[in-house]
């Protein structure tokens, strides 16, 4: 009965919104929930996962910040969710789907933000040129393979959260690295079987809901990063050009309000999620200003050098140790806690927990292990390995 009510509620949505009964479904079919829609169920699975929980201790811009008011990766995700839902509600889109995509879009981020992402990619490429690390693909890997959930019905030990295609596509397609991109529309011709090999940064998401999250991802961080940099006394709002401040606003709240209103005004009644050209250009210029004043600032670069050393040190030591592991003796190895094999013991525990086998590449396991660490845990592990 309740599921029927959900479907009737979705009939009130815009014709361009994603509908639960039109979903391409899960990799492994499941019985539907009697109360929640499939997308609502996906959002809950992400929200209750350990991977989501760890986002509160992962970097957004400032590494391992001690100031409680500095934005973390989790807060960024929650901002994306809130802003996207404001837009989606007004445009008549599926808010359950928006929430699931927004909550999951950064779930695979490495410690130390994009600096950690780049360092981890360099490390794995040095061992295996065919591999790399991109946070949006790793977010997909987390929900498809690495994350686990407690369920009375054991579906498959290696299916992760077993989310719907629409949510998985939204997660892997969220990263619009083209700062000049400001008009998005759903690509219904995407091949679900090619989700891991498609270059999602160069093509549009499968749903309009995912288009909203992709555009909002930039809106959510640009003003907040300035706010944090002002709090850290790195910049002042007056360092932003008068033209940009006039077009977008003087504060994070005003910037978000201006851009949200502009998206709604230019997207309502269309088949696009779009900004006006003037606001899009101002947003692009603001991101470029952030790149110069914040992300490229000497203090951030100094932090970046230290975190690069941590990621490289972790990868080097863990890869060296994992190559020596005997998979036939994992449980015995995991039970040992002597200093000489403590690293191998931890790796053995992780291998057992994630159901890896000898067919899994050791370098991929190390990437998975490091990417799952919080900033603090990565630093502690590095110290345990190298401090005398």
mmCIF file of C-alpha atoms in Angstrom:
data_model
loop_
_atom_site.group_PDB
_atom_site.id
_atom_site.type_symbol
_atom_site.label_atom_id
_atom_site.label_comp_id
_atom_site.label_asym_id
_atom_site.label_seq_id
_atom_site.Cartn_x
_atom_site.Cartn_y
_atom_site.Cartn_z
ATOM 1 C CA UNK A 1 0.000 0.000 0.000
ATOM 2 C CA UNK A 2 2.667 2.508 1.038
ATOM 3 C CA UNK A 3 4.762 1.798 -2.042
ATOM 4 C CA UNK A 4 1.690 2.574 -4.161
ATOM 5 C CA UNK A 5 1.391 5.914 -2.376
ATOM 6 C CA UNK A 6 5.028 6.675 -3.239
ATOM 7 C CA UNK A 7 4.387 5.943 -6.908
ATOM 8 C CA UNK A 8 1.301 8.164 -6.914
ATOM 9 C CA UNK A 9 3.338 10.952 -5.347
ATOM 10 C CA UNK A 10 5.894 10.611 -8.124
ATOM 11 C CA UNK A 11 3.133 11.096 -10.701
ATOM 12 C CA UNK A 12 3.041 14.726 -9.569
ATOM 13 C CA UNK A 13 6.668 15.265 -10.562
ATOM 14 C CA UNK A 14 7.836 16.958 -13.755
ATOM 15 C CA UNK A 15 7.728 14.845 -16.943
ATOM 16 C CA UNK A 16 11.539 15.079 -17.067
ATOM 17 C CA UNK A 17 11.992 13.712 -13.534
ATOM 18 C CA UNK A 18 13.226 10.166 -12.867
ATOM 19 C CA UNK A 19 10.459 7.804 -11.720
ATOM 20 C CA UNK A 20 11.022 4.800 -9.490
ATOM 21 C CA UNK A 21 9.010 2.441 -11.686
ATOM 22 C CA UNK A 22 11.147 3.395 -14.697
ATOM 23 C CA UNK A 23 14.457 2.696 -12.966
ATOM 24 C CA UNK A 24 16.976 0.478 -14.723
ATOM 25 C CA UNK A 25 17.251 -1.319 -11.404
ATOM 26 C CA UNK A 26 19.991 -2.866 -9.311
ATOM 27 C CA UNK A 27 22.851 -5.147 -10.353
ATOM 28 C CA UNK A 28 21.321 -7.836 -8.155
ATOM 29 C CA UNK A 29 17.484 -7.726 -8.040
ATOM 30 C CA UNK A 30 15.863 -7.304 -4.628
ATOM 31 C CA UNK A 31 12.364 -7.353 -3.229
ATOM 32 C CA UNK A 32 11.059 -3.757 -3.059
ATOM 33 C CA UNK A 33 10.591 -2.017 0.271
ATOM 34 C CA UNK A 34 6.962 -1.699 1.326
ATOM 35 C CA UNK A 35 7.417 1.915 2.445
ATOM 36 C CA UNK A 36 10.391 3.597 0.789
ATOM 37 C CA UNK A 37 10.996 4.270 -2.887
ATOM 38 C CA UNK A 38 14.056 2.602 -4.411
ATOM 39 C CA UNK A 39 15.938 5.908 -4.440
ATOM 40 C CA UNK A 40 14.979 6.693 -0.857
ATOM 41 C CA UNK A 41 16.284 3.265 0.084
ATOM 42 C CA UNK A 42 19.569 3.965 -1.732
ATOM 43 C CA UNK A 43 19.976 7.265 0.125
ATOM 44 C CA UNK A 44 19.536 5.482 3.456
ATOM 45 C CA UNK A 45 22.096 2.839 2.544
ATOM 46 C CA UNK A 46 24.658 5.540 1.815
ATOM 47 C CA UNK A 47 23.770 7.593 4.890
ATOM 48 C CA UNK A 48 24.138 4.632 7.262
ATOM 49 C CA UNK A 49 27.390 3.348 5.761
ATOM 50 C CA UNK A 50 30.732 3.556 7.563
ATOM 51 C CA UNK A 51 32.231 5.155 4.450
ATOM 52 C CA UNK A 52 29.840 8.096 4.741
ATOM 53 C CA UNK A 53 30.576 8.413 8.458
ATOM 54 C CA UNK A 54 34.283 8.827 7.809
ATOM 55 C CA UNK A 55 33.707 11.862 5.571
ATOM 56 C CA UNK A 56 33.484 14.070 8.671
ATOM 57 C CA UNK A 57 37.217 13.527 9.193
ATOM 58 C CA UNK A 58 38.297 14.002 5.576
ATOM 59 C CA UNK A 59 39.675 17.178 4.031
ATOM 60 C CA UNK A 60 37.667 19.569 1.907
ATOM 61 C CA UNK A 61 40.463 22.143 1.393
ATOM 62 C CA UNK A 62 42.295 22.587 4.700
ATOM 63 C CA UNK A 63 44.100 19.447 5.809
ATOM 64 C CA UNK A 64 43.268 17.889 9.191
ATOM 65 C CA UNK A 65 41.896 21.253 10.343
ATOM 66 C CA UNK A 66 41.765 21.854 14.093
ATOM 67 C CA UNK A 67 39.281 24.726 13.721
ATOM 68 C CA UNK A 68 35.796 23.259 14.225
ATOM 69 C CA UNK A 69 34.289 25.812 11.848
ATOM 70 C CA UNK A 70 36.382 24.793 8.839
ATOM 71 C CA UNK A 71 34.422 22.788 6.263
ATOM 72 C CA UNK A 72 34.997 19.036 6.072
ATOM 73 C CA UNK A 73 34.150 16.662 3.248
ATOM 74 C CA UNK A 74 30.949 15.596 5.035
ATOM 75 C CA UNK A 75 29.735 19.166 5.398
ATOM 76 C CA UNK A 76 30.378 19.798 1.724
ATOM 77 C CA UNK A 77 28.296 16.722 0.862
ATOM 78 C CA UNK A 78 25.451 17.932 3.100
ATOM 79 C CA UNK A 79 25.560 21.380 1.480
ATOM 80 C CA UNK A 80 25.370 19.830 -1.985
ATOM 81 C CA UNK A 81 22.379 17.807 -0.818
ATOM 82 C CA UNK A 82 20.557 20.810 0.660
ATOM 83 C CA UNK A 83 21.158 23.125 -2.313
ATOM 84 C CA UNK A 84 20.331 20.434 -4.876
ATOM 85 C CA UNK A 85 17.067 19.619 -3.122
ATOM 86 C CA UNK A 86 16.035 23.277 -3.065
ATOM 87 C CA UNK A 87 16.459 23.378 -6.838
ATOM 88 C CA UNK A 88 14.979 19.928 -7.425
ATOM 89 C CA UNK A 89 11.882 20.623 -5.329
ATOM 90 C CA UNK A 90 11.119 23.810 -7.274
ATOM 91 C CA UNK A 91 11.690 22.151 -10.656
ATOM 92 C CA UNK A 92 9.567 19.120 -9.784
ATOM 93 C CA UNK A 93 12.420 16.607 -9.860
ATOM 94 C CA UNK A 94 12.794 13.432 -7.792
ATOM 95 C CA UNK A 95 14.198 14.539 -4.428
ATOM 96 C CA UNK A 96 14.856 10.981 -3.241
ATOM 97 C CA UNK A 97 17.162 10.446 -6.208
ATOM 98 C CA UNK A 98 18.844 13.826 -5.700
ATOM 99 C CA UNK A 99 19.496 12.994 -2.053
ATOM 100 C CA UNK A 100 21.020 9.605 -2.850
ATOM 101 C CA UNK A 101 23.353 11.049 -5.499
ATOM 102 C CA UNK A 102 24.341 14.043 -3.372
ATOM 103 C CA UNK A 103 25.090 11.964 -0.270
ATOM 104 C CA UNK A 104 27.132 9.465 -2.279
ATOM 105 C CA UNK A 105 28.966 11.709 -4.724
ATOM 106 C CA UNK A 106 32.170 12.080 -2.654
ATOM 107 C CA UNK A 107 31.992 8.879 -0.628
ATOM 108 C CA UNK A 108 35.179 7.563 -2.254
ATOM 109 C CA UNK A 109 37.326 10.655 -1.709
ATOM 110 C CA UNK A 110 40.859 9.996 -0.475
ATOM 111 C CA UNK A 111 42.258 11.645 2.666
ATOM 112 C CA UNK A 112 43.728 15.144 2.200
ATOM 113 C CA UNK A 113 41.250 16.132 -0.507
ATOM 114 C CA UNK A 114 42.321 16.549 -4.111
ATOM 115 C CA UNK A 115 45.982 16.646 -3.076
ATOM 116 C CA UNK A 116 45.632 13.149 -1.649
ATOM 117 C CA UNK A 117 43.755 12.091 -4.769
ATOM 118 C CA UNK A 118 46.564 13.242 -7.051
ATOM 119 C CA UNK A 119 49.282 11.702 -4.868
ATOM 120 C CA UNK A 120 47.485 8.348 -4.697
ATOM 121 C CA UNK A 121 47.024 8.335 -8.472
ATOM 122 C CA UNK A 122 50.736 8.982 -9.031
ATOM 123 C CA UNK A 123 51.655 6.159 -6.662
ATOM 124 C CA UNK A 124 49.486 3.508 -8.274
ATOM 125 C CA UNK A 125 50.450 4.592 -11.801
ATOM 126 C CA UNK A 126 54.113 4.151 -10.942
ATOM 127 C CA UNK A 127 53.402 0.492 -10.144
ATOM 128 C CA UNK A 128 50.737 -0.154 -12.771
ATOM 129 C CA UNK A 129 50.377 2.425 -15.603
ATOM 130 C CA UNK A 130 46.936 1.026 -16.452
ATOM 131 C CA UNK A 131 45.521 2.096 -13.090
ATOM 132 C CA UNK A 132 44.798 5.553 -11.719
ATOM 133 C CA UNK A 133 42.777 7.097 -8.916
ATOM 134 C CA UNK A 134 39.865 9.413 -9.636
ATOM 135 C CA UNK A 135 37.554 10.120 -6.720
ATOM 136 C CA UNK A 136 34.315 9.827 -8.702
ATOM 137 C CA UNK A 137 35.243 6.366 -10.007
ATOM 138 C CA UNK A 138 36.398 5.325 -6.566
ATOM 139 C CA UNK A 139 33.090 6.554 -5.122
ATOM 140 C CA UNK A 140 31.404 4.187 -7.556
ATOM 141 C CA UNK A 141 33.782 1.404 -6.507
ATOM 142 C CA UNK A 142 32.919 2.038 -2.860
ATOM 143 C CA UNK A 143 29.168 1.694 -3.365
ATOM 144 C CA UNK A 144 29.567 -1.182 -5.856
ATOM 145 C CA UNK A 145 32.206 -3.260 -4.106
ATOM 146 C CA UNK A 146 33.804 -1.984 -0.899
ATOM 147 C CA UNK A 147 31.005 -0.707 1.298
ATOM 148 C CA UNK A 148 29.052 -3.192 3.357
ATOM 149 C CA UNK A 149 25.653 -3.101 4.984
ATOM 150 C CA UNK A 150 23.936 -5.136 7.651
ATOM 151 C CA UNK A 151 20.967 -6.957 6.195
ATOM 152 C CA UNK A 152 18.838 -9.895 7.238
ATOM 153 C CA UNK A 153 19.013 -11.052 3.643
ATOM 154 C CA UNK A 154 22.596 -11.715 2.595
ATOM 155 C CA UNK A 155 22.586 -10.818 -1.096
ATOM 156 C CA UNK A 156 26.192 -11.005 -2.190
ATOM 157 C CA UNK A 157 29.375 -10.394 -0.240
ATOM 158 C CA UNK A 158 30.907 -8.398 -3.080
ATOM 159 C CA UNK A 159 28.002 -6.266 -4.269
ATOM 160 C CA UNK A 160 28.587 -3.306 -1.966
ATOM 161 C CA UNK A 161 25.380 -1.360 -1.362
ATOM 162 C CA UNK A 162 23.754 -2.718 -4.538
ATOM 163 C CA UNK A 163 22.360 0.662 -5.581
ATOM 164 C CA UNK A 164 20.204 1.502 -8.570
ATOM 165 C CA UNK A 165 21.819 2.465 -11.863
ATOM 166 C CA UNK A 166 20.487 6.029 -11.684
ATOM 167 C CA UNK A 167 22.235 6.646 -8.357
ATOM 168 C CA UNK A 168 25.447 4.935 -9.455
ATOM 169 C CA UNK A 169 25.543 6.987 -12.662
ATOM 170 C CA UNK A 170 24.880 10.194 -10.733
ATOM 171 C CA UNK A 171 27.780 9.447 -8.401
ATOM 172 C CA UNK A 172 30.305 8.658 -11.131
ATOM 173 C CA UNK A 173 29.086 11.529 -13.335
ATOM 174 C CA UNK A 174 29.090 14.267 -10.713
ATOM 175 C CA UNK A 175 32.527 15.702 -11.402
ATOM 176 C CA UNK A 176 32.246 18.519 -13.923
ATOM 177 C CA UNK A 177 35.865 19.612 -14.166
ATOM 178 C CA UNK A 178 35.010 21.950 -17.032
ATOM 179 C CA UNK A 179 34.535 25.239 -15.185
ATOM 180 C CA UNK A 180 32.841 26.788 -18.221
ATOM 181 C CA UNK A 181 30.115 24.100 -18.294
ATOM 182 C CA UNK A 182 26.798 25.677 -17.335
ATOM 183 C CA UNK A 183 24.122 23.985 -19.480
ATOM 184 C CA UNK A 184 23.395 20.334 -18.664
ATOM 185 C CA UNK A 185 20.798 17.893 -19.913
ATOM 186 C CA UNK A 186 20.321 14.183 -19.340
ATOM 187 C CA UNK A 187 21.944 11.702 -21.713
ATOM 188 C CA UNK A 188 19.447 8.844 -22.008
ATOM 189 C CA UNK A 189 21.635 7.003 -24.524
ATOM 190 C CA UNK A 190 24.332 6.059 -22.025
ATOM 191 C CA UNK A 191 25.132 2.346 -21.883
ATOM 192 C CA UNK A 192 24.738 1.067 -18.283
ATOM 193 C CA UNK A 193 27.187 -1.748 -19.035
ATOM 194 C CA UNK A 194 29.937 0.795 -19.737
ATOM 195 C CA UNK A 195 29.642 2.710 -16.497
ATOM 196 C CA UNK A 196 33.277 2.008 -15.562
ATOM 197 C CA UNK A 197 34.823 2.748 -18.956
ATOM 198 C CA UNK A 198 32.840 5.802 -20.050
ATOM 199 C CA UNK A 199 34.631 9.141 -19.611
ATOM 200 C CA UNK A 200 31.861 10.671 -17.532
ATOM 201 C CA UNK A 201 33.509 14.089 -17.263
ATOM 202 C CA UNK A 202 33.073 14.484 -21.009
ATOM 203 C CA UNK A 203 29.431 13.404 -21.210
ATOM 204 C CA UNK A 204 26.242 14.246 -19.377
ATOM 205 C CA UNK A 205 24.662 12.226 -16.542
ATOM 206 C CA UNK A 206 21.755 9.867 -17.203
ATOM 207 C CA UNK A 207 19.156 11.838 -15.205
ATOM 208 C CA UNK A 208 18.207 15.471 -14.704
ATOM 209 C CA UNK A 209 18.601 14.938 -10.970
ATOM 210 C CA UNK A 210 22.248 14.040 -11.500
ATOM 211 C CA UNK A 211 22.656 17.137 -13.672
ATOM 212 C CA UNK A 212 21.516 19.258 -10.735
ATOM 213 C CA UNK A 213 24.054 17.658 -8.378
ATOM 214 C CA UNK A 214 26.854 18.060 -10.918
ATOM 215 C CA UNK A 215 26.246 21.792 -11.285
ATOM 216 C CA UNK A 216 25.595 22.361 -7.573
ATOM 217 C CA UNK A 217 28.844 20.603 -6.616
ATOM 218 C CA UNK A 218 30.735 23.674 -7.860
ATOM 219 C CA UNK A 219 28.305 26.140 -6.311
ATOM 220 C CA UNK A 220 28.528 24.485 -2.899
ATOM 221 C CA UNK A 221 32.298 24.672 -2.589
ATOM 222 C CA UNK A 222 33.251 27.935 -4.269
ATOM 223 C CA UNK A 223 31.782 30.345 -1.721
ATOM 224 C CA UNK A 224 32.415 28.137 1.280
ATOM 225 C CA UNK A 225 36.103 27.777 0.381
ATOM 226 C CA UNK A 226 36.394 31.570 0.338
ATOM 227 C CA UNK A 227 34.615 31.729 3.695
ATOM 228 C CA UNK A 228 37.083 29.224 5.190
ATOM 229 C CA UNK A 229 40.059 31.047 3.675
ATOM 230 C CA UNK A 230 38.833 34.321 5.189
ATOM 231 C CA UNK A 231 38.474 32.566 8.550
ATOM 232 C CA UNK A 232 42.038 31.263 8.162
ATOM 233 C CA UNK A 233 43.156 34.843 7.352
ATOM 234 C CA UNK A 234 44.491 33.764 3.961
ATOM 235 C CA UNK A 235 42.296 36.102 1.937
ATOM 236 C CA UNK A 236 39.711 38.825 2.333
ATOM 237 C CA UNK A 237 36.419 39.068 0.459
ATOM 238 C CA UNK A 238 37.769 42.260 -1.088
ATOM 239 C CA UNK A 239 40.420 40.151 -2.846
ATOM 240 C CA UNK A 240 37.608 38.952 -5.112
ATOM 241 C CA UNK A 241 37.133 41.365 -7.998
ATOM 242 C CA UNK A 242 34.357 43.928 -7.688
ATOM 243 C CA UNK A 243 32.806 42.619 -10.910
ATOM 244 C CA UNK A 244 32.406 39.119 -9.495
ATOM 245 C CA UNK A 245 31.106 40.397 -6.160
ATOM 246 C CA UNK A 246 28.582 42.603 -7.916
ATOM 247 C CA UNK A 247 27.372 39.706 -10.080
ATOM 248 C CA UNK A 248 27.275 36.988 -7.394
ATOM 249 C CA UNK A 249 27.381 38.611 -3.973
ATOM 250 C CA UNK A 250 29.739 39.407 -1.106
ATOM 251 C CA UNK A 251 29.242 36.332 1.092
ATOM 252 C CA UNK A 252 28.868 32.573 0.747
ATOM 253 C CA UNK A 253 25.162 32.765 1.578
ATOM 254 C CA UNK A 254 24.520 35.479 -0.993
ATOM 255 C CA UNK A 255 26.554 33.637 -3.660
ATOM 256 C CA UNK A 256 24.523 30.458 -3.157
ATOM 257 C CA UNK A 257 21.211 32.332 -3.125
ATOM 258 C CA UNK A 258 22.074 34.221 -6.313
ATOM 259 C CA UNK A 259 23.123 31.091 -8.214
ATOM 260 C CA UNK A 260 20.195 28.952 -7.004
ATOM 261 C CA UNK A 261 17.693 31.593 -8.084
ATOM 262 C CA UNK A 262 19.444 31.911 -11.433
ATOM 263 C CA UNK A 263 19.375 28.145 -12.066
ATOM 264 C CA UNK A 264 15.679 27.923 -11.230
ATOM 265 C CA UNK A 265 14.806 30.943 -13.351
ATOM 266 C CA UNK A 266 16.699 29.601 -16.380
ATOM 267 C CA UNK A 267 15.766 25.922 -15.994
ATOM 268 C CA UNK A 268 12.070 26.035 -15.104
ATOM 269 C CA UNK A 269 9.916 24.598 -17.887
ATOM 270 C CA UNK A 270 12.925 23.487 -19.957
ATOM 271 C CA UNK A 271 14.771 20.194 -20.435
ATOM 272 C CA UNK A 272 18.004 21.709 -19.153
ATOM 273 C CA UNK A 273 19.654 22.547 -15.861
ATOM 274 C CA UNK A 274 21.372 25.799 -16.626
ATOM 275 C CA UNK A 275 22.785 29.086 -15.425
ATOM 276 C CA UNK A 276 22.520 32.331 -17.314
ATOM 277 C CA UNK A 277 25.644 33.154 -19.281
ATOM 278 C CA UNK A 278 26.478 36.131 -17.051
ATOM 279 C CA UNK A 279 26.237 34.139 -13.796
ATOM 280 C CA UNK A 280 28.080 31.189 -15.326
ATOM 281 C CA UNK A 281 30.975 33.405 -16.388
ATOM 282 C CA UNK A 282 31.129 34.994 -12.943
ATOM 283 C CA UNK A 283 31.149 31.537 -11.303
ATOM 284 C CA UNK A 284 33.930 30.382 -13.605
ATOM 285 C CA UNK A 285 35.987 33.483 -12.792
ATOM 286 C CA UNK A 286 35.411 32.959 -9.079
ATOM 287 C CA UNK A 287 36.661 29.363 -9.285
ATOM 288 C CA UNK A 288 39.751 30.575 -11.142
ATOM 289 C CA UNK A 289 40.272 33.204 -8.444
ATOM 290 C CA UNK A 290 40.008 30.496 -5.776
ATOM 291 C CA UNK A 291 42.590 28.432 -7.662
ATOM 292 C CA UNK A 292 44.985 31.346 -7.523
ATOM 293 C CA UNK A 293 44.344 32.771 -4.052
ATOM 294 C CA UNK A 294 43.466 29.634 -2.084
ATOM 295 C CA UNK A 295 44.317 26.297 -3.706
ATOM 296 C CA UNK A 296 47.612 27.656 -5.042
ATOM 297 C CA UNK A 297 48.505 29.650 -1.916
ATOM 298 C CA UNK A 298 51.956 29.004 -0.341
ATOM 299 C CA UNK A 299 50.384 27.727 2.910
ATOM 300 C CA UNK A 300 48.216 25.193 1.053
ATOM 301 C CA UNK A 301 51.165 24.139 -1.114
ATOM 302 C CA UNK A 302 53.269 23.569 2.017
ATOM 303 C CA UNK A 303 50.537 21.374 3.487
ATOM 304 C CA UNK A 304 50.274 19.620 0.145
ATOM 305 C CA UNK A 305 53.976 18.733 0.193
ATOM 306 C CA UNK A 306 53.647 17.156 3.625
ATOM 307 C CA UNK A 307 50.522 15.188 2.744
ATOM 308 C CA UNK A 308 52.125 13.985 -0.494
ATOM 309 C CA UNK A 309 54.908 12.545 1.636
ATOM 310 C CA UNK A 310 52.356 10.790 3.865
ATOM 311 C CA UNK A 311 50.430 9.218 0.965
ATOM 312 C CA UNK A 312 53.616 8.175 -0.831
ATOM 313 C CA UNK A 313 55.053 6.715 2.356
ATOM 314 C CA UNK A 314 51.868 4.790 3.102
ATOM 315 C CA UNK A 315 51.640 3.395 -0.409
ATOM 316 C CA UNK A 316 55.310 2.372 -0.530
ATOM 317 C CA UNK A 317 55.247 0.518 2.784
ATOM 318 C CA UNK A 318 51.824 -1.074 2.337
ATOM 319 C CA UNK A 319 52.560 -2.243 -1.194
ATOM 320 C CA UNK A 320 55.863 -3.746 -0.081
ATOM 321 C CA UNK A 321 54.115 -5.661 2.700
ATOM 322 C CA UNK A 322 51.046 -6.808 0.776
ATOM 323 C CA UNK A 323 53.209 -8.399 -1.905
ATOM 324 C CA UNK A 324 54.578 -10.722 0.785
ATOM 325 C CA UNK A 325 51.208 -11.881 2.098
ATOM 326 C CA UNK A 326 50.304 -15.538 1.820
ATOM 327 C CA UNK A 327 46.566 -15.700 1.076
ATOM 328 C CA UNK A 328 46.375 -19.274 2.313
ATOM 329 C CA UNK A 329 47.299 -18.118 5.825
ATOM 330 C CA UNK A 330 45.254 -14.909 6.147
ATOM 331 C CA UNK A 331 43.361 -15.693 9.361
ATOM 332 C CA UNK A 332 46.515 -16.718 11.178
ATOM 333 C CA UNK A 333 48.325 -13.625 9.949
ATOM 334 C CA UNK A 334 45.442 -11.349 10.946
ATOM 335 C CA UNK A 335 45.525 -12.738 14.476
ATOM 336 C CA UNK A 336 49.180 -11.773 15.004
ATOM 337 C CA UNK A 337 49.830 -8.430 16.647
ATOM 338 C CA UNK A 338 53.612 -8.473 17.124
ATOM 339 C CA UNK A 339 55.485 -5.342 16.041
ATOM 340 C CA UNK A 340 57.367 -7.082 13.233
ATOM 341 C CA UNK A 341 54.233 -7.998 11.307
ATOM 342 C CA UNK A 342 51.725 -5.413 12.526
ATOM 343 C CA UNK A 343 51.309 -3.896 9.055
ATOM 344 C CA UNK A 344 50.714 -7.294 7.486
ATOM 345 C CA UNK A 345 48.234 -8.144 10.250
ATOM 346 C CA UNK A 346 46.214 -5.013 9.523
ATOM 347 C CA UNK A 347 46.294 -5.730 5.786
ATOM 348 C CA UNK A 348 45.216 -9.317 6.373
ATOM 349 C CA UNK A 349 42.263 -8.106 8.449
ATOM 350 C CA UNK A 350 41.316 -5.714 5.671
ATOM 351 C CA UNK A 351 41.608 -8.394 2.972
ATOM 352 C CA UNK A 352 39.342 -10.709 4.964
ATOM 353 C CA UNK A 353 36.832 -7.943 5.709
ATOM 354 C CA UNK A 354 36.554 -6.905 2.051
ATOM 355 C CA UNK A 355 36.531 -10.461 0.689
ATOM 356 C CA UNK A 356 39.519 -10.007 -1.594
ATOM 357 C CA UNK A 357 41.215 -13.039 -3.077
ATOM 358 C CA UNK A 358 44.510 -13.767 -4.825
ATOM 359 C CA UNK A 359 43.034 -12.521 -8.121
ATOM 360 C CA UNK A 360 42.762 -8.958 -6.807
ATOM 361 C CA UNK A 361 45.703 -6.740 -7.714
ATOM 362 C CA UNK A 362 47.791 -5.872 -4.636
ATOM 363 C CA UNK A 363 48.183 -2.269 -5.795
ATOM 364 C CA UNK A 364 44.398 -1.898 -6.083
ATOM 365 C CA UNK A 365 43.940 -3.256 -2.559
ATOM 366 C CA UNK A 366 46.460 -0.738 -1.244
ATOM 367 C CA UNK A 367 44.657 2.084 -3.058
ATOM 368 C CA UNK A 368 41.339 0.961 -1.558
ATOM 369 C CA UNK A 369 42.879 0.782 1.902
ATOM 370 C CA UNK A 370 44.468 4.247 1.807
ATOM 371 C CA UNK A 371 41.481 5.912 0.131
ATOM 372 C CA UNK A 372 39.259 4.720 2.973
ATOM 373 C CA UNK A 373 41.410 6.417 5.618
ATOM 374 C CA UNK A 374 40.491 9.675 7.310
ATOM 375 C CA UNK A 375 43.122 12.415 7.472
ATOM 376 C CA UNK A 376 43.909 11.651 11.105
ATOM 377 C CA UNK A 377 44.125 7.902 10.637
ATOM 378 C CA UNK A 378 46.413 8.303 7.622
ATOM 379 C CA UNK A 379 48.760 10.512 9.656
ATOM 380 C CA UNK A 380 48.712 8.095 12.600
ATOM 381 C CA UNK A 381 49.386 5.097 10.368
ATOM 382 C CA UNK A 382 52.279 6.931 8.728
ATOM 383 C CA UNK A 383 53.746 7.758 12.132
ATOM 384 C CA UNK A 384 53.381 4.158 13.298
ATOM 385 C CA UNK A 385 55.241 3.000 10.221
ATOM 386 C CA UNK A 386 58.095 5.494 10.140
ATOM 387 C CA UNK A 387 58.633 7.105 13.527
ATOM 388 C CA UNK A 388 61.407 5.529 15.566
#
